[in-house]
Coordinates of C-alpha atoms and ligand atoms in Angstrom, one line a residue:
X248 CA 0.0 0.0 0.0
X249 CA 1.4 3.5 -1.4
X250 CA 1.8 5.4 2.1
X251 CA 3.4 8.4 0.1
X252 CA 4.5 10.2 -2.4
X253 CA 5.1 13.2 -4.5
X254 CA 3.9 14.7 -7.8
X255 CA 4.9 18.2 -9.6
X256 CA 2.7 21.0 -8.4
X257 CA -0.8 20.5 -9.8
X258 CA -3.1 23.6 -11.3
X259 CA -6.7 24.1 -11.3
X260 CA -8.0 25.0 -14.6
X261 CA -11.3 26.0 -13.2
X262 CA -11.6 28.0 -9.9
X263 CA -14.2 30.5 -8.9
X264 CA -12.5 32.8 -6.1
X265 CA -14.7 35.5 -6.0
X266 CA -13.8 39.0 -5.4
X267 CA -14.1 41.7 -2.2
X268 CA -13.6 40.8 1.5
X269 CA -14.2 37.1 0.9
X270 CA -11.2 36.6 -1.3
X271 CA -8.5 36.5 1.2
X272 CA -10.5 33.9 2.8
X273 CA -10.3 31.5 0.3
X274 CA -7.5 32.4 -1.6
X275 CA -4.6 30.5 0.3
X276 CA -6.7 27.0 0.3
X277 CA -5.4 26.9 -3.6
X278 CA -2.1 28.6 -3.1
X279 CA -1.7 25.2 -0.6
X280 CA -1.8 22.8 -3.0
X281 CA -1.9 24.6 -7.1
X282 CA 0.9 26.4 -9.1
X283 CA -1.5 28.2 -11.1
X284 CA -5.1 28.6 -11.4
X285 CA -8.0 29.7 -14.3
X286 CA -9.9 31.9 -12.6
X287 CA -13.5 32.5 -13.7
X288 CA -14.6 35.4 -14.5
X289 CA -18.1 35.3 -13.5
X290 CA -18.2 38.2 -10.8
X291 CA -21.2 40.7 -10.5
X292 CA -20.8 42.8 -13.1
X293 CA -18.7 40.2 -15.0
X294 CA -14.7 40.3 -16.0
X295 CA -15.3 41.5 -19.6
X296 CA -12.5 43.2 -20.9
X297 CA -8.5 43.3 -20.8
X298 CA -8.6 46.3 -18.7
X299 CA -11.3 44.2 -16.2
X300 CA -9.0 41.1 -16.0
X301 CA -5.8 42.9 -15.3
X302 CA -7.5 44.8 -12.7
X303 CA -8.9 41.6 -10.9
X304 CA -5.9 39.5 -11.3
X305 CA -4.3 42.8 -9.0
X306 CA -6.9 42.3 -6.6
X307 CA -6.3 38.4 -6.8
X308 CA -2.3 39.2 -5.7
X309 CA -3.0 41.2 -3.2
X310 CA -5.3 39.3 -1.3
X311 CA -2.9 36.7 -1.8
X312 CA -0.1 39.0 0.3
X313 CA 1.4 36.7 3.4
X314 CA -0.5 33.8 2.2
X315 CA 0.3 30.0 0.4
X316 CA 0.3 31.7 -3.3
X317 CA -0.7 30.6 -7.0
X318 CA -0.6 32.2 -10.3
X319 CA -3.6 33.3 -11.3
X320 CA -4.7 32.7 -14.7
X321 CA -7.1 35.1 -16.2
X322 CA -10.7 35.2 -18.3
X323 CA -12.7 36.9 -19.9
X324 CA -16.6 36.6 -19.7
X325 CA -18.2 36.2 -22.9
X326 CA -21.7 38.2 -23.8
X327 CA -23.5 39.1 -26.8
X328 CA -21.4 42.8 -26.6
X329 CA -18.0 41.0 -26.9
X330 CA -15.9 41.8 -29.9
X331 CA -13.2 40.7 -32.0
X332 CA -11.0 43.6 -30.9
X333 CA -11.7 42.7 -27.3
X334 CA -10.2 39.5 -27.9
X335 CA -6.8 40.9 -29.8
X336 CA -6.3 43.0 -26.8
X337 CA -7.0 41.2 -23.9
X338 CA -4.3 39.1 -26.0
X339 CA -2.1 41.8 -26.8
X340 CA -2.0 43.0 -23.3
X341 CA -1.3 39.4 -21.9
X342 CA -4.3 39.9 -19.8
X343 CA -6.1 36.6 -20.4
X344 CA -5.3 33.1 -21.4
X345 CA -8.9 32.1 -22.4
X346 CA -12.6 33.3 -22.8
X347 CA -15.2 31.9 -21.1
X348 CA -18.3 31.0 -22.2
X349 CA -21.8 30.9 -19.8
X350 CA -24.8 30.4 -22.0
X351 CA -27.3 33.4 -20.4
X352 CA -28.9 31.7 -17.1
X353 CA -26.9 28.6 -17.0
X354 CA -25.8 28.8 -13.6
X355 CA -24.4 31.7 -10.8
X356 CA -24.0 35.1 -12.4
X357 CA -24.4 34.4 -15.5
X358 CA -27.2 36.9 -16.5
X359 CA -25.2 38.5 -18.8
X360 CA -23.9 35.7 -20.7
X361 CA -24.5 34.5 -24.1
X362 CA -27.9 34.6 -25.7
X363 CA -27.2 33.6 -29.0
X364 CA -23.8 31.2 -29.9
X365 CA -24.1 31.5 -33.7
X366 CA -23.7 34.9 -33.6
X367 CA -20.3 34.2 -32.4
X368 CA -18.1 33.5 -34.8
X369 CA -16.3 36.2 -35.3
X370 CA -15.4 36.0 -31.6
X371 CA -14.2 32.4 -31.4
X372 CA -12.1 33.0 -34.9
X373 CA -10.5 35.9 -32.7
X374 CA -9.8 33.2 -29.9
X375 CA -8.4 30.6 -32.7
X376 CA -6.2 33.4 -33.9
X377 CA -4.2 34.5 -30.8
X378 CA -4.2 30.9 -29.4
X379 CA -6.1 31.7 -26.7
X380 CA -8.7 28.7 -25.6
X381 CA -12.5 28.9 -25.5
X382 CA -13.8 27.0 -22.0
X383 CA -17.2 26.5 -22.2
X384 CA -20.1 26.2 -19.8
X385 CA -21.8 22.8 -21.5
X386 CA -25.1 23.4 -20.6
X387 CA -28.2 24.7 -22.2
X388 CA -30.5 26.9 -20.4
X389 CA -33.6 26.2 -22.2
X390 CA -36.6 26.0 -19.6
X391 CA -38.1 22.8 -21.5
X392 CA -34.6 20.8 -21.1
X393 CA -34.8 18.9 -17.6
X394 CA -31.8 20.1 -15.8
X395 CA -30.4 16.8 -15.6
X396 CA -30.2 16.3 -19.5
X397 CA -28.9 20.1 -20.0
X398 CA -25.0 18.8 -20.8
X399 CA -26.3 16.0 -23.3
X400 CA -28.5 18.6 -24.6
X401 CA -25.7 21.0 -25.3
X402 CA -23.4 18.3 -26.5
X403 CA -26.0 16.8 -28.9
X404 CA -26.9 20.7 -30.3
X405 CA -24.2 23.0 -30.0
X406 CA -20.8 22.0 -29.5
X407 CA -20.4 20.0 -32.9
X408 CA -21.4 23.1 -34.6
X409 CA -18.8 25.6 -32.6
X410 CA -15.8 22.2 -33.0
X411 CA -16.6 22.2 -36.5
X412 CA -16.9 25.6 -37.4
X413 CA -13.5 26.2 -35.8
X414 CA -11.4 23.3 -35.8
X415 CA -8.0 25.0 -34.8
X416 CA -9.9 26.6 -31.5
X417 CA -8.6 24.8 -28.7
X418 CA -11.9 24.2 -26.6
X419 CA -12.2 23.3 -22.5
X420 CA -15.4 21.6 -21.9
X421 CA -16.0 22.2 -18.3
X422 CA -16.5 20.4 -15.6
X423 CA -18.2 17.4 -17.2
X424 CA -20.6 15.4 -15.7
X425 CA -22.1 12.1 -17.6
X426 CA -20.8 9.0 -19.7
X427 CA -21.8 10.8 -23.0
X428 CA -19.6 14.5 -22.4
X429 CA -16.6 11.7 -21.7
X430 CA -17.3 9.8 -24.8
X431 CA -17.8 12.0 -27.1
X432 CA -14.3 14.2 -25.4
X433 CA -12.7 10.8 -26.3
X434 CA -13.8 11.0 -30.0
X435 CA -13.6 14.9 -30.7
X436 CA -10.5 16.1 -32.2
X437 CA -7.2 16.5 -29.9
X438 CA -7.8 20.6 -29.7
X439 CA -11.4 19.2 -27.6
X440 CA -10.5 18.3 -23.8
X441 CA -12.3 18.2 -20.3
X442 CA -11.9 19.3 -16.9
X443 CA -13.2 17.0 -14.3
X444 CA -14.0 18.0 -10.6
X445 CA -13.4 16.4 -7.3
X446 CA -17.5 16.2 -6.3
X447 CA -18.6 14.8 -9.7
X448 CA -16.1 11.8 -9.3
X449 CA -17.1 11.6 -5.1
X450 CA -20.7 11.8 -5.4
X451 CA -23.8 11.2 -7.2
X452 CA -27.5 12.5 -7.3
X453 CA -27.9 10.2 -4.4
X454 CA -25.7 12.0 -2.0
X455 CA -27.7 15.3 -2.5
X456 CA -31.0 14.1 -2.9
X457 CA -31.8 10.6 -0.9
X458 CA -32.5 10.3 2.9
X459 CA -32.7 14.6 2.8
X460 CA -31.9 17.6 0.6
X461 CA -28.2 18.4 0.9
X462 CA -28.1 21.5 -0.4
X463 CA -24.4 21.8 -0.5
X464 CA -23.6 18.4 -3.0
X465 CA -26.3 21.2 -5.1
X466 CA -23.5 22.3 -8.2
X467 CA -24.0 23.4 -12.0
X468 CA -23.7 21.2 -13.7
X469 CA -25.6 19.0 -11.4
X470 CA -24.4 15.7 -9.8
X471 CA -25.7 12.5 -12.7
X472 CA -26.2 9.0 -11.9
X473 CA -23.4 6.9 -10.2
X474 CA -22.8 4.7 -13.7
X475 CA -21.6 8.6 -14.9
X476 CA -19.4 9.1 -12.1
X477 CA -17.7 6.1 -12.6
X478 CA -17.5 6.9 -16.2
X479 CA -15.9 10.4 -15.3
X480 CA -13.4 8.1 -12.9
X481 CA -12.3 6.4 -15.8
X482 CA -11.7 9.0 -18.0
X483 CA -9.8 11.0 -15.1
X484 CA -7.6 8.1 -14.1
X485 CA -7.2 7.1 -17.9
X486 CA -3.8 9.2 -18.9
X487 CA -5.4 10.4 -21.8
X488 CA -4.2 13.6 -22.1
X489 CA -7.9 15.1 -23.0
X490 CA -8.9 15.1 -19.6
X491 CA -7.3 17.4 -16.5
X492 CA -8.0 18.8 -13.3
X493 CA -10.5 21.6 -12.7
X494 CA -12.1 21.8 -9.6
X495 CA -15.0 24.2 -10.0
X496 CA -14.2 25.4 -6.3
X497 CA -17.3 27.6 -6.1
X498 CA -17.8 29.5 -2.7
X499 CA -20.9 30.8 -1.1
X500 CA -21.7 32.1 2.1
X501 CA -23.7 29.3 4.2
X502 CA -26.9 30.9 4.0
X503 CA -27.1 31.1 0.4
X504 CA -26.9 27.4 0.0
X505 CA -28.9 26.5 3.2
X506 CA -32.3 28.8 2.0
X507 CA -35.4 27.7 0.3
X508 CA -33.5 29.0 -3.0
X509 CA -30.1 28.0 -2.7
X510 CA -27.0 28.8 -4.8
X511 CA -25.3 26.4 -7.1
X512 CA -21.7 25.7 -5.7
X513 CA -19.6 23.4 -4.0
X514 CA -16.4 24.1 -2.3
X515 CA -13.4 22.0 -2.7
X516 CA -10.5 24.2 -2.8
X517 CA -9.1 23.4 0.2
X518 CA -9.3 19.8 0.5
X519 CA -8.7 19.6 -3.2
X520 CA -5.8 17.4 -3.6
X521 CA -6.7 15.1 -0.9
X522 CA -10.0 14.5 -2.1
X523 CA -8.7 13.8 -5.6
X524 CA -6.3 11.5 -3.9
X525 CA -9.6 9.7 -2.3
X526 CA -10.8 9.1 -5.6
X527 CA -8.2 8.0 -7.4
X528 CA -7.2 5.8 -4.8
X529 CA -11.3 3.8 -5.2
X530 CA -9.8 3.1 -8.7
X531 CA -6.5 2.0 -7.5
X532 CA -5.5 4.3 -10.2
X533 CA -2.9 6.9 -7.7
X534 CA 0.4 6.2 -9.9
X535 CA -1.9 8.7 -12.7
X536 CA -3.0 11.5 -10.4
X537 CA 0.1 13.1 -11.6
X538 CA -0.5 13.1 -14.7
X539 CA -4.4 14.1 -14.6
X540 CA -3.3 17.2 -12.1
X541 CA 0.1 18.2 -13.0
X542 CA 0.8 17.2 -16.9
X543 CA -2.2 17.1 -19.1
X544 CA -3.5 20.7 -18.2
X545 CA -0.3 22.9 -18.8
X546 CA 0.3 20.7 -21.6
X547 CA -3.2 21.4 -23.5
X548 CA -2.8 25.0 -22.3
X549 CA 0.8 25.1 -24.0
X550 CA 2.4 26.1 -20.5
X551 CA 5.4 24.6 -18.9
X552 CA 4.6 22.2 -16.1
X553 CA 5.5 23.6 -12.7
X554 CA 8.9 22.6 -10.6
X555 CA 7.8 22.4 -7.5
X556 CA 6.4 19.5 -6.0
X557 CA 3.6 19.0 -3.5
X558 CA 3.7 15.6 -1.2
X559 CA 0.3 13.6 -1.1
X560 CA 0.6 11.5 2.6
X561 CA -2.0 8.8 4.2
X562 CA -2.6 10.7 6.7
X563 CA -6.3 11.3 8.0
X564 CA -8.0 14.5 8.3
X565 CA -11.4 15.5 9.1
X566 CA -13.2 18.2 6.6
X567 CA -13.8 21.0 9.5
X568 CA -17.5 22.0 9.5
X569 CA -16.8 25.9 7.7
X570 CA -14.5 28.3 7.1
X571 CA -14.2 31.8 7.2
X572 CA -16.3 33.7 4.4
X573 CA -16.3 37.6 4.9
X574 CA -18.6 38.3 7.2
X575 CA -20.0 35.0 7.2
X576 CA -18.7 31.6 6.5
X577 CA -18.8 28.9 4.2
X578 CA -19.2 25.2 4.3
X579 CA -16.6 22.6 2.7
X580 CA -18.1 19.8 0.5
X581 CA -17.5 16.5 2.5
X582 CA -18.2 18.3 5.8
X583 CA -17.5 15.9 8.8
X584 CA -15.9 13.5 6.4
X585 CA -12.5 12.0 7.1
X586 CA -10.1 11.8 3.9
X587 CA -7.5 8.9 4.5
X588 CA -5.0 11.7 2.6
X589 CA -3.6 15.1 3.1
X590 CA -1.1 17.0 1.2
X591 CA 1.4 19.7 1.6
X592 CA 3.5 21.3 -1.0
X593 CA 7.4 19.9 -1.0
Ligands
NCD191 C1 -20.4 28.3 -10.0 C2 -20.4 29.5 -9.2 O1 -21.0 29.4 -8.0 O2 -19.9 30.5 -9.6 N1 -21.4 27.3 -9.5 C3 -21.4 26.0 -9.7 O3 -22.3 25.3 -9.3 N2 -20.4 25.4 -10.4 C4 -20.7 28.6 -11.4 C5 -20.4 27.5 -12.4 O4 -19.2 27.3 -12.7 O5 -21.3 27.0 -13.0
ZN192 ZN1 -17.4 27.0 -12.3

């Protein structure tokens, strides 16, 4: 039995900090255990524009000041106003590595997102240009879908359109969720790759919905079946380079989640390698966390992969009940739980 051992630094492709007094809150929990990190850009009003991005990435460092740190990568929000120029020089200014793209209503703060994809074009060609990578939101918001076909929906209407269309875009589909996003990321083209979070390969619909309503296993895009779960496992633990780590660490204060309309958002980040440890370990698949965390993202990105090296011990901890949030606080997924691993960086 592997007691310990070590990987290169791991990155989150796919972490929502947030902004104001909360940040510094939850900032460190990645800097703990991630060289670098895709920030979303889905604030209220939204990152937009080069200028918008440079100015939150300065917020990002400072509230990183005295604390575990990360680089954060930046994004910009996609709505029906974005440009072409907006692209070049968000590009030209080195303010963002990728656009992100939130179909209007598909989940937290995204109001202002994208009401119409076909009218995009122009946009994405801008993105294929410069190299920089589309990461989508798979999901569509149409009332009539049922929420738990909404990523099979997307995948069966709009992303063959936007892959084919653009066939040099390099394009994230996020945080996927059932046996058919994995199979058809396994037969797109090599510029088509996932992120895959720690709760979708933890839990099912079960965990949220049987025996009680846990409102905090309640994430966009929601938990599937267990047969997609154990799907998503096999992709992640797979070493196909396709697939990588993004966490979707999605903070909200505890009494937006525990209301009679709660947020959508689960909070991983600072747990996140341990619990990715947990899971890897159910498929006796840990020799190929390294390469999930720490290779395959910086090398679909085009980045180099980090030097340092973070430590991944059996050694149990307890998720503590909340954290910190602002003014209020917020409350870890796996609350109460005990991991059999914890991790510090080398
Ligand atoms: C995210 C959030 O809270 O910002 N929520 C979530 O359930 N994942 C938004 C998102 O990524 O969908
Ligand atoms: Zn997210």
């Amino acid at each position: 039995m592997v007691n310990s051992f070590e990987i290169r630094l791991p990155d989150d492709w796919h972490l929502h900090v947030r902004d104001g007094a909360t940040m510094k809150d939850v900032v460190g929990h990645t800097g703990s255990q991630f060289g670098r990190a895709i920030i979303m850009p889905n604030l209220k009003p939204p990152v937009t524009d080069a200028q918008g991005a440079l100015q939150y990435k300065q917020r990002i460092q400072h509230a990183l000041v005295g604390q575990p740190a990360f680089e954060p990568l930046m994004t910009l929000y996609l709505t029906d106003r974005t440009t072409p120029e907006m692209i070049l020089e968000a590009h030209a200014k080195g303010a963002a590595y990728a656009a992100k793209l939130y179909p209007a209503g598909a989940t937290t703060n995204s109001d202002s997102g994208v009401t119409n994809i076909a009218a995009m074009d122009d946009v994405f060609a801008a993105l294929a240009d410069t190299g920089m990578l589309l990461l989508l939101h798979g999901e569509v918001t149409d009332s009539a879908i049922d929420i738990f076909d909404r990523e099979a929906a997307f995948l069966e209407t709009i992303l063959p359109a936007i892959i084919r269309r653009h066939p040099t875009l390099r394009i994230v589909f996020e945080h996927i969720t059932t046996e058919m996003a994995v199979d058809f990321v396994e037969a797109a083209a090599p510029n088509v790759g996932a992120t895959i979070t720690a709760h979708h390969l933890l839990a099912n619909r079960n965990h949220m919905l049987a025996g009680g309503i846990r409102p905090h296993f309640y994430c966009l895009p929601i938990l599937k079946r267990d047969s997609d779960r154990i799907a998503l496992l096999r992709a992640a633990t797979s070493r196909n380079p396709k697939f990588f780590l993004g966490t979707d660490s999605a903070p909200h204060a505890i009494e937006d989640k525990e209301s009679a309309c709660g947020c959508a958002g689960s909070y991983t980040a600072a747990q996140a390698m341990a619990l990715y440890a947990t899971a890897f370990e159910e498929a006796d698949a840990l020799s190929n966390l390294e390469a999930f965390a720490s290779l395959h993202g910086p090398e679909f990105y085009g980045l180099p992969i980090n030097t340092d090296r973070l430590v991944i011990e059996r050694k149990a901890q307890i998720i503590p009940d909340r954290y910190t949030f602002g003014p209020s606080a917020v409350r870890p997924f796996f609350a109460g739980t005990s991991l059999q691993w914890t991790t510090h960086r080398a």
